[in-house]
Amino acid sequence: MMDTVRSGMARAGGWESLAAQRDARRARTNALLMGAFGAVGLATVLLVLALVAIITYHGAPTLSWEFLTQPPREGMSAGGVGPMIFGSVLLMLGAFLMATPLGVFGGVCLAEYGERSRLMRLMHASVAALAGTPPIVYGLFGLAIFVLKFHFGVSLLAGWCTLTLFCVPSIVLITESALKTVPAALTDGGLALGLSRWQTLWRIALPYALPGILTGVILSLGRAVGEATPVLFTASVYYSTAETTLSWETLRQPVANLPYYLAEGYRQPGVVPERLIWGACLTLILLTLLLNAGAILVRYRMRRRYL
Amino acid sequence: MMATMAIPQQKTAIETIDLSVAYNGKPALRGVSLAFPENAVTALIGPSGCGKSTLLRALNRMNDRIPNAEMTGRVLLKGRDIYDRRINLTRLRREVGMVFQKPNPFPMSIFENVALGPRLHYGLRGRALQEVVEDALRKAALWDEVKDELSKSGLALSGGQQQRLCIARMLAVQPQILLMDEPCSALDPISTQKIEELITELGKQYTVIVVTHNLQQAARISHYTGFLMYGEVVEWGETRQLFERPARAETEDYIHGRFG
């Protein structure tokens, strides 16, 4: 065996020449694959940028203070989308207040008890499946349960409940994974100090995981605010003449919102001019962009504090 | 059952009685009976995997955290079995503090790191809390270095300072027994020397039990030494005697670097 290797070596002219062949091949493969990754990555980024650019191109001329604050006029053919923005923000705020505690507690529960209990593993799998469930399913579920069964009617309240259901699974998952990034050394340190499991969680693990959790919450809300289907049958009205003010009555009334306006407006060509649709589209993108920027800012400021 | 190995004429702070621990059925400690003397530094030495860390972690029940760890035997603190179901785990760990191999300051300010324990355990606030924090940082020989930047992150400190912060954090809870699991193994020589001086100082007021794989360190800082192999105590006694005139051949081989 050694002899054949040696004789092969001798023919080829030593280790270096053997390596040289492979080096050349490796360099080629490397250049090819890295080039391919780069190209695909660039294409993805360009695709997204193109999307934003096209919408901006069409929508920007419509955007004005008036458009953002005024209600539609002249049978939806003029005016702005003020009530739709207001409604979207309202829907999102309620979902935020309801979904965050539920989702965070669920995530804590899975992270703390998940490993050892079969029930928790089952729950994890269910939540993961729910997080991937199409939003229309939540919309129909909300219609059946909140609107009809609970007699909430098509209302802000039913919309909140449906959006909360829609957001909770992803918040649970993000909280669970954020808590799992907490180093065991920190948890051990807390327990060795005599802190209870709850105190260790509350004082050490959760603050450590908080930037990640908040980012996840905001991203999930960003997704929710752009979805039309969860609120389609549960909370939406195409156009409400009601003033954009808040009262207890608002809870039981449907609200206008951006995604629904886009869907309905587009289905009725000739009624809503195209420039208004583009403008609303851009507004929705800006709203989610604003949320994402908020998420990044929150994470950055928290990380900088003590980490 | 082997008789507990105690140092004559020394008050015992904590003792193990026929203590065995197994992980997934694999024994890590086999019937260890040791009485750790009060207000002295005891070193636990032995080759990797000999069970010295397991023994240390059994003394404040940190092994509870490890799934599939089984334990038999008893650990007596002031005559009470700490594995008794009625024992208050929080109180036990208040009395028996622990410092880990790798410094693990919490991601909060230096002050908060030290203040967390006394605030949660004793409800201290304001002036009283500040005094406890200062006192703990002084005892940990860190005060002079950090007194002007108490609001800085604990993670911004050097490795050696972080370890002293962890010691201060432990002291602030007012423990009686200090467990240290290779407290210097992640530190440079100068930081190591500082921690060693600190351990010597702390040994006057506290019962200190140090796991180390650094034999010179054990010889320098400890009054008593236990030598473990394969989960059993091979030899146990005054440090000087154990290092200069070991009674057992295995001990002599180990301290002269013939294995391990």
PDB file of C-alpha atoms in Angstrom, chain A residues 116 184-197 199 203-204 207-208 305-307, chain B residues 62 65 67 90 93 96 98 100 104-109 116 120-121 151 153 155 169-170 173:
ATOM      1  CA  ARG A 116     -39.060  17.321  30.150  1.00  0.00           C
ATOM      2  CA  ALA A 184     -27.112  28.425  31.422  1.00  0.00           C
ATOM      3  CA  ALA A 185     -24.286  30.073  33.372  1.00  0.00           C
ATOM      4  CA  LEU A 186     -26.524  33.097  34.051  1.00  0.00           C
ATOM      5  CA  THR A 187     -29.445  30.997  35.233  1.00  0.00           C
ATOM      6  CA  ASP A 188     -27.109  28.911  37.400  1.00  0.00           C
ATOM      7  CA  GLY A 189     -25.685  32.126  38.831  1.00  0.00           C
ATOM      8  CA  GLY A 190     -29.129  33.305  39.835  1.00  0.00           C
ATOM      9  CA  LEU A 191     -30.124  29.994  41.389  1.00  0.00           C
ATOM     10  CA  ALA A 192     -26.816  29.673  43.241  1.00  0.00           C
ATOM     11  CA  LEU A 193     -27.539  33.094  44.721  1.00  0.00           C
ATOM     12  CA  GLY A 194     -30.673  31.639  46.250  1.00  0.00           C
ATOM     13  CA  LEU A 195     -33.116  33.238  43.839  1.00  0.00           C
ATOM     14  CA  SER A 196     -36.223  31.215  43.138  1.00  0.00           C
ATOM     15  CA  ARG A 197     -36.875  29.927  39.662  1.00  0.00           C
ATOM     16  CA  GLN A 199     -36.984  35.392  40.343  1.00  0.00           C
ATOM     17  CA  ARG A 203     -34.788  39.308  37.000  1.00  0.00           C
ATOM     18  CA  ILE A 204     -32.179  37.647  34.844  1.00  0.00           C
ATOM     19  CA  PRO A 207     -34.328  40.980  30.737  1.00  0.00           C
ATOM     20  CA  TYR A 208     -31.601  39.167  28.829  1.00  0.00           C
ATOM     21  CA  ARG A 305     -27.241  49.187  27.726  1.00  0.00           C
ATOM     22  CA  TYR A 306     -25.576  46.283  29.464  1.00  0.00           C
ATOM     23  CA  LEU A 307     -24.584  43.644  26.964  1.00  0.00           C
TER      24      LEU A 307
ATOM     25  CA  MET B  62     -26.810  22.610  42.245  1.00  0.00           C
ATOM     26  CA  ARG B  65     -30.441  21.063  37.989  1.00  0.00           C
ATOM     27  CA  PRO B  67     -31.520  15.722  34.765  1.00  0.00           C
ATOM     28  CA  THR B  90     -33.466  29.470  48.847  1.00  0.00           C
ATOM     29  CA  ARG B  93     -28.207  28.688  48.861  1.00  0.00           C
ATOM     30  CA  VAL B  96     -23.931  28.226  50.956  1.00  0.00           C
ATOM     31  CA  MET B  98     -21.114  29.479  44.951  1.00  0.00           C
ATOM     32  CA  PHE B 100     -18.295  29.202  39.059  1.00  0.00           C
ATOM     33  CA  ASN B 104     -20.914  34.899  35.033  1.00  0.00           C
ATOM     34  CA  PRO B 105     -21.881  38.476  35.930  1.00  0.00           C
ATOM     35  CA  PHE B 106     -25.493  39.303  35.160  1.00  0.00           C
ATOM     36  CA  PRO B 107     -26.103  41.664  32.240  1.00  0.00           C
ATOM     37  CA  MET B 108     -26.753  44.633  34.496  1.00  0.00           C
ATOM     38  CA  SER B 109     -24.721  47.317  36.246  1.00  0.00           C
ATOM     39  CA  LEU B 116     -29.839  41.946  43.514  1.00  0.00           C
ATOM     40  CA  LEU B 120     -34.563  40.201  47.027  1.00  0.00           C
ATOM     41  CA  HIS B 121     -33.582  38.267  50.155  1.00  0.00           C
ATOM     42  CA  SER B 151     -23.431  52.057  37.089  1.00  0.00           C
ATOM     43  CA  SER B 153     -22.130  47.117  33.031  1.00  0.00           C
ATOM     44  CA  LEU B 155     -19.698  42.720  31.603  1.00  0.00           C
ATOM     45  CA  ARG B 169     -22.338  39.187  44.601  1.00  0.00           C
ATOM     46  CA  MET B 170     -22.130  35.987  46.637  1.00  0.00           C
ATOM     47  CA  VAL B 173     -26.100  37.582  50.391  1.00  0.00           C
TER      48      VAL B 173
END
